[in-house]
Tab-separated table of C-alpha atoms and ligand atoms in Angstrom:
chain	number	residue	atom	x	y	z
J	1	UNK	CA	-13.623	-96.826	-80.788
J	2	UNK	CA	-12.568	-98.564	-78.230
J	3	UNK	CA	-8.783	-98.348	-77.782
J	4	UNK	CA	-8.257	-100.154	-74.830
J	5	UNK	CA	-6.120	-103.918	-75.114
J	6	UNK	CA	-3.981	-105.625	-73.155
J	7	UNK	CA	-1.963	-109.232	-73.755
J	8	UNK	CA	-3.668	-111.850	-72.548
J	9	UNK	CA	-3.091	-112.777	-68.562
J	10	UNK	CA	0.060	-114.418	-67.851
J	11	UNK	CA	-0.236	-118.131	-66.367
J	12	UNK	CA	2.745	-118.522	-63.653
J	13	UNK	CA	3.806	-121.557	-61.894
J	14	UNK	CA	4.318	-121.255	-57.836
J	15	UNK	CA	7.283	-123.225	-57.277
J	16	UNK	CA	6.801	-122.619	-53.899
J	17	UNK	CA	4.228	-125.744	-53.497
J	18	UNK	CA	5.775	-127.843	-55.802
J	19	UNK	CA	6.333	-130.115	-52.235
J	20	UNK	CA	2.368	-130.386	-51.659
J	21	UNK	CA	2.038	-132.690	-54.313
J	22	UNK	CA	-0.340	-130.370	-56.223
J	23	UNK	CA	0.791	-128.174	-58.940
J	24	UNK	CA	-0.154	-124.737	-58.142
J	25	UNK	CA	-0.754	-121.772	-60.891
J	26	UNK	CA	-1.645	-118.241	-60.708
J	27	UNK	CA	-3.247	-116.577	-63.176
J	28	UNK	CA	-1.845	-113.209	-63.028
J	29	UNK	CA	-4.789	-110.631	-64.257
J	30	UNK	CA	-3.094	-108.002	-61.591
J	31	UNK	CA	-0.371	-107.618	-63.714
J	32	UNK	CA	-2.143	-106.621	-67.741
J	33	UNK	CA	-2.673	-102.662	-66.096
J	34	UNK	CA	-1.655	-100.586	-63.191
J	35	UNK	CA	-5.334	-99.060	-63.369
J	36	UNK	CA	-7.644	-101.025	-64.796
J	37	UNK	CA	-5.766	-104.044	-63.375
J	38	UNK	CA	-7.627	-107.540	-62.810
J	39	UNK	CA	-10.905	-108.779	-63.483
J	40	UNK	CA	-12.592	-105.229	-63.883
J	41	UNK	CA	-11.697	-105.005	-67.592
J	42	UNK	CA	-12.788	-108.328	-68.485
J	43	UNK	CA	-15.963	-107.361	-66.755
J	44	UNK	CA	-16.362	-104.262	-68.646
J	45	UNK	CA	-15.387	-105.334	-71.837
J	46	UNK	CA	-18.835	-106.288	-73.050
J	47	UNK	CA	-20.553	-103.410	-71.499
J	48	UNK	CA	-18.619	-101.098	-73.407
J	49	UNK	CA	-18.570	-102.611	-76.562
J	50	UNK	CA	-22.388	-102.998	-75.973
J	51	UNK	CA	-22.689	-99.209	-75.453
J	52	UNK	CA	-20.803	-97.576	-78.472
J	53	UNK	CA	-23.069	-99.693	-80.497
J	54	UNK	CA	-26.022	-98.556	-78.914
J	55	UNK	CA	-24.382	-94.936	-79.258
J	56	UNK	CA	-24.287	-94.155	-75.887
J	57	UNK	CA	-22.339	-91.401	-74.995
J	58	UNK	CA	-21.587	-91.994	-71.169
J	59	UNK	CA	-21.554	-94.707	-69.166
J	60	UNK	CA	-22.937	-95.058	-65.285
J	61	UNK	CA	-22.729	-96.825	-63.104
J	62	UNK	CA	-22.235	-97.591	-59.089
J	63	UNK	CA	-19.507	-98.066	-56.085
J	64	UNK	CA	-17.735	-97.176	-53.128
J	65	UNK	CA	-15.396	-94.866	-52.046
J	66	UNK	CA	-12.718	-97.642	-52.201
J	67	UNK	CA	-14.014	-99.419	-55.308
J	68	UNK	CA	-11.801	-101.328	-57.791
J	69	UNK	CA	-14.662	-101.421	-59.997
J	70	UNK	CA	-15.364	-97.352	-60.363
J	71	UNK	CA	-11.634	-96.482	-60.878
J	72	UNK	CA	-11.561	-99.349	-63.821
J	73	UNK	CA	-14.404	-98.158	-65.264
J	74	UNK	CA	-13.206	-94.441	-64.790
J	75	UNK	CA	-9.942	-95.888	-66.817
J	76	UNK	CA	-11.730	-97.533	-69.433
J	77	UNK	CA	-14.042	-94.516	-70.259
J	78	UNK	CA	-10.946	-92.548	-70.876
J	79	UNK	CA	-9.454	-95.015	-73.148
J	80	UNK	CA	-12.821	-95.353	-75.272
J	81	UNK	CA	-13.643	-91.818	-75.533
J	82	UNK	CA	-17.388	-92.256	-73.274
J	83	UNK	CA	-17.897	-89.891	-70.368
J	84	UNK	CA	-18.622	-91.464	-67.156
J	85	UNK	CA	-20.608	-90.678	-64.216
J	86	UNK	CA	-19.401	-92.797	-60.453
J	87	UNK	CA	-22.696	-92.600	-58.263
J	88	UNK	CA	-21.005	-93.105	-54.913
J	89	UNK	CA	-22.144	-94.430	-51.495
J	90	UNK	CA	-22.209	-92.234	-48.648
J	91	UNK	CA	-22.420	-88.122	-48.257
J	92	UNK	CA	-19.325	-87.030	-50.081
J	93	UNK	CA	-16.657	-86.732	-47.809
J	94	UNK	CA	-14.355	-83.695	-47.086
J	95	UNK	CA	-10.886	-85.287	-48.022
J	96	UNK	CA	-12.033	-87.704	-51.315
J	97	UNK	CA	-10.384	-91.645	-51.376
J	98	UNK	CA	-7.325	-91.676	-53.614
J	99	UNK	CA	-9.341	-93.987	-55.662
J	100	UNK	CA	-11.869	-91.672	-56.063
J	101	UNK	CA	-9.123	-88.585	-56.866
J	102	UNK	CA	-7.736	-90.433	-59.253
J	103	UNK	CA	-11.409	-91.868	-60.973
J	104	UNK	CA	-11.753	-88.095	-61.086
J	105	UNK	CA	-8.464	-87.095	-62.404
J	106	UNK	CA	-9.573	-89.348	-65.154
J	107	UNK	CA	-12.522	-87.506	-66.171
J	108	UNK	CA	-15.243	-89.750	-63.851
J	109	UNK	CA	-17.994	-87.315	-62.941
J	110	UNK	CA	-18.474	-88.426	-59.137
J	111	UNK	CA	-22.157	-87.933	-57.478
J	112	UNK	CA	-22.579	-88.993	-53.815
J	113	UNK	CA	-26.103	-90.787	-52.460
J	114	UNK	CA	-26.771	-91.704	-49.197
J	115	UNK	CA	-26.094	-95.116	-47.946
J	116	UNK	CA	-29.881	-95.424	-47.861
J	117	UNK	CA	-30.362	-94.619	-51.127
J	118	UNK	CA	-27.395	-96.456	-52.692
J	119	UNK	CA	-29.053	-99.816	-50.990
J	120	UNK	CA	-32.117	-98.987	-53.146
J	121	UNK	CA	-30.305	-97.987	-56.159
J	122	UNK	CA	-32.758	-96.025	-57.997
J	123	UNK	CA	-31.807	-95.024	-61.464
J	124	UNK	CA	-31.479	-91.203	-60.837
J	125	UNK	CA	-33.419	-89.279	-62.380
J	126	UNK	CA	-30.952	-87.368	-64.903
J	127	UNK	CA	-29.952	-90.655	-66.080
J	128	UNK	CA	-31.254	-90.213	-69.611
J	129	UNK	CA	-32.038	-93.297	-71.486
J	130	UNK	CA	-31.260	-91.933	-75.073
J	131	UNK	CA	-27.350	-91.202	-74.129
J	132	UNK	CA	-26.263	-92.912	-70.784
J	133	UNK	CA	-25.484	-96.539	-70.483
J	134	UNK	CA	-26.036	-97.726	-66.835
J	135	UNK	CA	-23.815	-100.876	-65.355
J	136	UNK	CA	-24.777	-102.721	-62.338
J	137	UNK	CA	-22.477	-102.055	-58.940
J	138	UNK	CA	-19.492	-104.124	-59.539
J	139	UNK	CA	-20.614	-104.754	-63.024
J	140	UNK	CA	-23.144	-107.302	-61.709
J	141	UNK	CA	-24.642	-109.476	-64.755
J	142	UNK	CA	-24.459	-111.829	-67.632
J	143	UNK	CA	-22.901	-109.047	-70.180
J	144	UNK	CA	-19.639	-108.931	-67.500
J	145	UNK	CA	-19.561	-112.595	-67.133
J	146	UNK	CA	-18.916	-113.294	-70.908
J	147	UNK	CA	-16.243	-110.666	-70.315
J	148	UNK	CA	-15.018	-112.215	-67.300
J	149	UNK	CA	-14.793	-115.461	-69.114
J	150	UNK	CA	-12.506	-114.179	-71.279
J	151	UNK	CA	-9.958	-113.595	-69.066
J	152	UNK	CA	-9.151	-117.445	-69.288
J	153	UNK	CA	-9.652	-118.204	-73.063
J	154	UNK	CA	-7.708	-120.853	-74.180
J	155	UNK	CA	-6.573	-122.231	-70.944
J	156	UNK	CA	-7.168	-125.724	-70.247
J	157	UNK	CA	-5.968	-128.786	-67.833
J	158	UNK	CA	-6.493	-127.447	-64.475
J	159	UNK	CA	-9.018	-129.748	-62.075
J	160	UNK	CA	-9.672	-126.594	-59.975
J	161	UNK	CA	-9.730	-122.961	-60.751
J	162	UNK	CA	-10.391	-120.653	-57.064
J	163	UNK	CA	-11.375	-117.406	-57.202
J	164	UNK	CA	-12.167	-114.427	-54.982
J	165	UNK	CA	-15.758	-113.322	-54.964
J	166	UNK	CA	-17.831	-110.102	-54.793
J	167	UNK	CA	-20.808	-110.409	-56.706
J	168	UNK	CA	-19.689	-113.636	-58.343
J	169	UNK	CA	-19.641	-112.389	-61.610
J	170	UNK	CA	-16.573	-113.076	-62.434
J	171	UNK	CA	-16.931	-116.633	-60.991
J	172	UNK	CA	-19.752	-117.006	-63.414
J	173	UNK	CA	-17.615	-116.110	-65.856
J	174	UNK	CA	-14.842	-118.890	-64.868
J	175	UNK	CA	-17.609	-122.003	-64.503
J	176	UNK	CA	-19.299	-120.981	-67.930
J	177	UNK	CA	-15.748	-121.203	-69.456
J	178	UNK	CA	-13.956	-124.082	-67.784
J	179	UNK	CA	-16.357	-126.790	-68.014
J	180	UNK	CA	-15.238	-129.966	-66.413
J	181	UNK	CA	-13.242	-127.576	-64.140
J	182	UNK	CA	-14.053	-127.027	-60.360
J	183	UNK	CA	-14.295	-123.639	-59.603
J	184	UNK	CA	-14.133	-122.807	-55.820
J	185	UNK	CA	-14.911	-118.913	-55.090
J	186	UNK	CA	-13.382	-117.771	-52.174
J	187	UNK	CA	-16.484	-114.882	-50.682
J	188	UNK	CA	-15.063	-111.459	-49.455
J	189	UNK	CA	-18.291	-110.899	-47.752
J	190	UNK	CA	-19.450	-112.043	-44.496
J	191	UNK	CA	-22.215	-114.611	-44.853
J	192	UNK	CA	-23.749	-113.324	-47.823
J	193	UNK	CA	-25.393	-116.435	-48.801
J	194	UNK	CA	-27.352	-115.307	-51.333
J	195	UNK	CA	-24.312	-115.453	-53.670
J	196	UNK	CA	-24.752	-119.072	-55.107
J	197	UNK	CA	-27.709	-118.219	-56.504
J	198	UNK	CA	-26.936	-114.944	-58.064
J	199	UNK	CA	-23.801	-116.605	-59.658
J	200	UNK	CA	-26.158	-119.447	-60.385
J	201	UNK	CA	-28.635	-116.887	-62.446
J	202	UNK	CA	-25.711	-115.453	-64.234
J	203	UNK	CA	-24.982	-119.200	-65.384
J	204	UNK	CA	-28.040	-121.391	-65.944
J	205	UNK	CA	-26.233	-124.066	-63.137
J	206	UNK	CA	-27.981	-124.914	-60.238
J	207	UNK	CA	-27.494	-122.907	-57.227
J	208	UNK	CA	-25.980	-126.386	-55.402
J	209	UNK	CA	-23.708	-126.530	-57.710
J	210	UNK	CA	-21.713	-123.269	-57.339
J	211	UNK	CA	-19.108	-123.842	-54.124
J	212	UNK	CA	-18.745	-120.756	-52.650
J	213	UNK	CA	-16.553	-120.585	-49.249
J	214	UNK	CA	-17.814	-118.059	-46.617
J	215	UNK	CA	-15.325	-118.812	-44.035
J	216	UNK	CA	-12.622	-116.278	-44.990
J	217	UNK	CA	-13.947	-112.789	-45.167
J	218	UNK	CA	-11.814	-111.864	-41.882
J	219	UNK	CA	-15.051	-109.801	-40.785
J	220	UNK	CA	-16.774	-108.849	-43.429
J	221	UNK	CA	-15.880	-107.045	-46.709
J	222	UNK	CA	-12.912	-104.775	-46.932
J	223	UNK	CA	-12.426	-105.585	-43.575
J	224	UNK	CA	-9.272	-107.150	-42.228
J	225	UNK	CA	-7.308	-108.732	-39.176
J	226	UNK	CA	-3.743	-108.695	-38.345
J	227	UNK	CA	-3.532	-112.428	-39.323
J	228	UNK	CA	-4.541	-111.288	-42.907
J	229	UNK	CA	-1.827	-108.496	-43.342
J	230	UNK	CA	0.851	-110.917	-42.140
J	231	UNK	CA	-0.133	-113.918	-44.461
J	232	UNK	CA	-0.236	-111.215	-46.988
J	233	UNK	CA	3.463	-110.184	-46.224
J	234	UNK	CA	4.450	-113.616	-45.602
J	235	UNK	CA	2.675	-114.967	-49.022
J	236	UNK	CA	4.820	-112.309	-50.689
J	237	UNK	CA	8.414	-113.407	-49.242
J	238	UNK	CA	7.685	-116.464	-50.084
J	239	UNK	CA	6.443	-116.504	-53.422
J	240	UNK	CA	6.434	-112.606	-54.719
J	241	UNK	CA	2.856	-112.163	-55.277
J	242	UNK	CA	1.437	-109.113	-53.920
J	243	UNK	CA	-2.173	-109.658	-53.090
J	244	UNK	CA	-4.960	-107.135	-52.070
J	245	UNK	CA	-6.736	-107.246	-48.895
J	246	UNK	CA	-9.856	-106.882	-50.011
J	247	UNK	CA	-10.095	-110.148	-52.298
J	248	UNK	CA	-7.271	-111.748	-53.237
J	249	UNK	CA	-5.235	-111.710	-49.711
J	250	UNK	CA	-8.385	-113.509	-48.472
J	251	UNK	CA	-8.201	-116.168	-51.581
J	252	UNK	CA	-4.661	-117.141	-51.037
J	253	UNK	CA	-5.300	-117.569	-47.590
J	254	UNK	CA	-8.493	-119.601	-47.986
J	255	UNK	CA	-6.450	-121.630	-50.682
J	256	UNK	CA	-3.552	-122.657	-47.897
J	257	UNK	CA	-6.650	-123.540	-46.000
J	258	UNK	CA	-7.979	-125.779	-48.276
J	259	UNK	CA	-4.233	-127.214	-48.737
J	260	UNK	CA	-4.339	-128.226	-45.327
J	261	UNK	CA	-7.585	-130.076	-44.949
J	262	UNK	CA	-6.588	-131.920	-47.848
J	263	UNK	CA	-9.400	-130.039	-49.990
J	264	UNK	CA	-7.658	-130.945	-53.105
J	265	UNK	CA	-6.340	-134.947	-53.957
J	266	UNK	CA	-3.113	-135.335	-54.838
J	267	UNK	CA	-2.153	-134.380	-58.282
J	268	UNK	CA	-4.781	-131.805	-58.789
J	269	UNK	CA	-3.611	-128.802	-60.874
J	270	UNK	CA	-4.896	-125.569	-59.391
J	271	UNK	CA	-5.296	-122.120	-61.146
J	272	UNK	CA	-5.752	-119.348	-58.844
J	273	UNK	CA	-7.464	-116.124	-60.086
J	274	UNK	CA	-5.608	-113.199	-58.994
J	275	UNK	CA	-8.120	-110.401	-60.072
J	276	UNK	CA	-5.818	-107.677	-59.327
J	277	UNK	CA	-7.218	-104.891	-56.662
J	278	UNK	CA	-3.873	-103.835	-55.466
J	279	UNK	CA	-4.683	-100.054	-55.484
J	280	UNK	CA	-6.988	-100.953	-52.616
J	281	UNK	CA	-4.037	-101.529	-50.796
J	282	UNK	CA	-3.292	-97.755	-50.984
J	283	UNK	CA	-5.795	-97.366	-47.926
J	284	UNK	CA	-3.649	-99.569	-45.505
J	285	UNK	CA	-1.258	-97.155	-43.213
J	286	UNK	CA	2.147	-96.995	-45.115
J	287	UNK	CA	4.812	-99.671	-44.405
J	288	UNK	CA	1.617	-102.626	-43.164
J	289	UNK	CA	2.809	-104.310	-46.293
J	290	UNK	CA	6.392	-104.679	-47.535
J	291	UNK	CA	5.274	-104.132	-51.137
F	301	PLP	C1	-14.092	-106.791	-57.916
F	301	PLP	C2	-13.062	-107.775	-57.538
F	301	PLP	C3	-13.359	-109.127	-57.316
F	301	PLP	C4	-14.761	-109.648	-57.315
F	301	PLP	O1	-15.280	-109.825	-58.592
F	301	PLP	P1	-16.810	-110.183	-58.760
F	301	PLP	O2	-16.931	-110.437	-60.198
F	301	PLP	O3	-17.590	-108.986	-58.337
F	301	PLP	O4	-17.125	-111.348	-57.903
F	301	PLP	C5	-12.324	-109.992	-57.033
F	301	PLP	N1	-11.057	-109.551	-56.953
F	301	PLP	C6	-10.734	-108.265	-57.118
F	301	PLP	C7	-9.328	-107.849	-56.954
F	301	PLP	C8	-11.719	-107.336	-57.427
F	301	PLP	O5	-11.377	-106.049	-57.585
């Protein structure tokens, strides 16, 4: 069975805006697990549970070489006892990511396709149907948003809730459990405006509805700028967070945007999603970031 539980997500107060006039929270998901840290559990949860029930015996599913998403679900195959295949973007390198050394040190059968392919995502052929379990890239779909909503049960009061965004599950996840909530996502992407409506599918609102900002991807997905990796450093003196710059680096940021141009009235209460991704940050020369 599966073996795998962590405490619930710590809510933390940032006393460092408590001059703004807004009271700012952080919802810290980076902290339940090293590994599987952040939103990737929540979004796996389901999946899972959904596959030991149907009897599968290994799970697959999709990623890059940097992917939060394949080492989490490399970590939570381990802990449940499935096998796990990572079908990988790109020719297989000669030197492997550490993310995808240590997906592999954890048992994750890896199996490269070409970028070509990936973008068509064909179920491979040796995928058989009777033992293997196949989740979306990024755990892309309704199963992962009721996991993803999980990761704020029982929290209430806050106006808005911001998170980062990938394939907006996870903000699915956040508007189909904080009704009467805001949610803002915060896109990692670089004008992928298809997003609102793939969140919207995942949550029966209407695509108008879901406010997703694309002006903070600093070029494009796990890309970054100097100005990133010094708000980063500077965000950590001043409050101790450690973000990631892949997602959450870019929703702090975005969120002292928003600050600024008076995004939020006075007295709104503000939950920010940290979904974790700090491994990511393993890629970075060492010594870029002072944590
Ligand atoms: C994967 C990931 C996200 C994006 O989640 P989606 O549900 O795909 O939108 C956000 N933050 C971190 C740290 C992630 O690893």
């Amino acid at each position: 069975m599966l073996s795998l539980s962590f405490p619930p997500p710590k809510v933390e107060a940032i006393p460092f805006y408590s001059n703004t006039g807004r009271q700012v929270f952080v919802l810290r998901a980076d902290a339940i697990d090293p590994v599987i840290s952040g939103n990737k559990w929540f979004k796996l949860r389901y999946y899972l549970a959904e596959a030991i029930q149907q009897h599968k015996t290994r799970i697959v599913t999709y990623g890059g070489a940097f992917s939060n998403h394949i080492i989490a679900t490399a970590a939570a195959c381990k802990a449940a006892g499935l096998a796990c295949t990572g079908i990988i973007r790109g020719e297989q390198p000669l030197v492997l990511s550490h993310t995808l050394l240590q997906a592999q040190a954890m048992g994750m059968q890896l199996y490269f396709i070409s970028r070509q392919d990936y973008a068509a995502k064909p179920v491979p052929g040796w995928v058989n149907p009777t033992t293997d379990y196949c989740i979306a890239e990024g755990g892309y779909g309704k199963t992962g948003a009721a996991g993803a909503a999980t990761m704020v049960a029982g929290i209430e009061g806050f106006t808005h809730i911001l998170c980062a965004v990938g394939t907006g599950t996870t903000m699915a996840g956040l508007i189909t459990a904080s009704p009467g909530t805001k949610v803002t996502g915060i896109s990692s992407l670089k004008n992928n405006t298809a997003l609102a409506t793939e969140v919207a599918a995942l949550t029966g609102t209407p695509a108008a509805n879901v406010d997703i900002l694309h002006e903070f991807h600093f070029g494009g997905y796990a890309k970054h700028k100097p100005e990133l990796l010094f708000f980063m450093n500077k965000l950590f003196e001043q409050t101790g967070i450690p973000t990631d710059f892949v997602y959450t680096g870019k929703l702090f940021y975005g969120f002292h945007e928003l600050l600024r141009q008076n995004y939020f009235v006075p007295g709104s209460k503000i939950l920010l999603i940290h979904s974790g991704g700090l491994q990511g940050n393993l890629s970075l020369p060492k010594g870029t970031l002072m944590y």
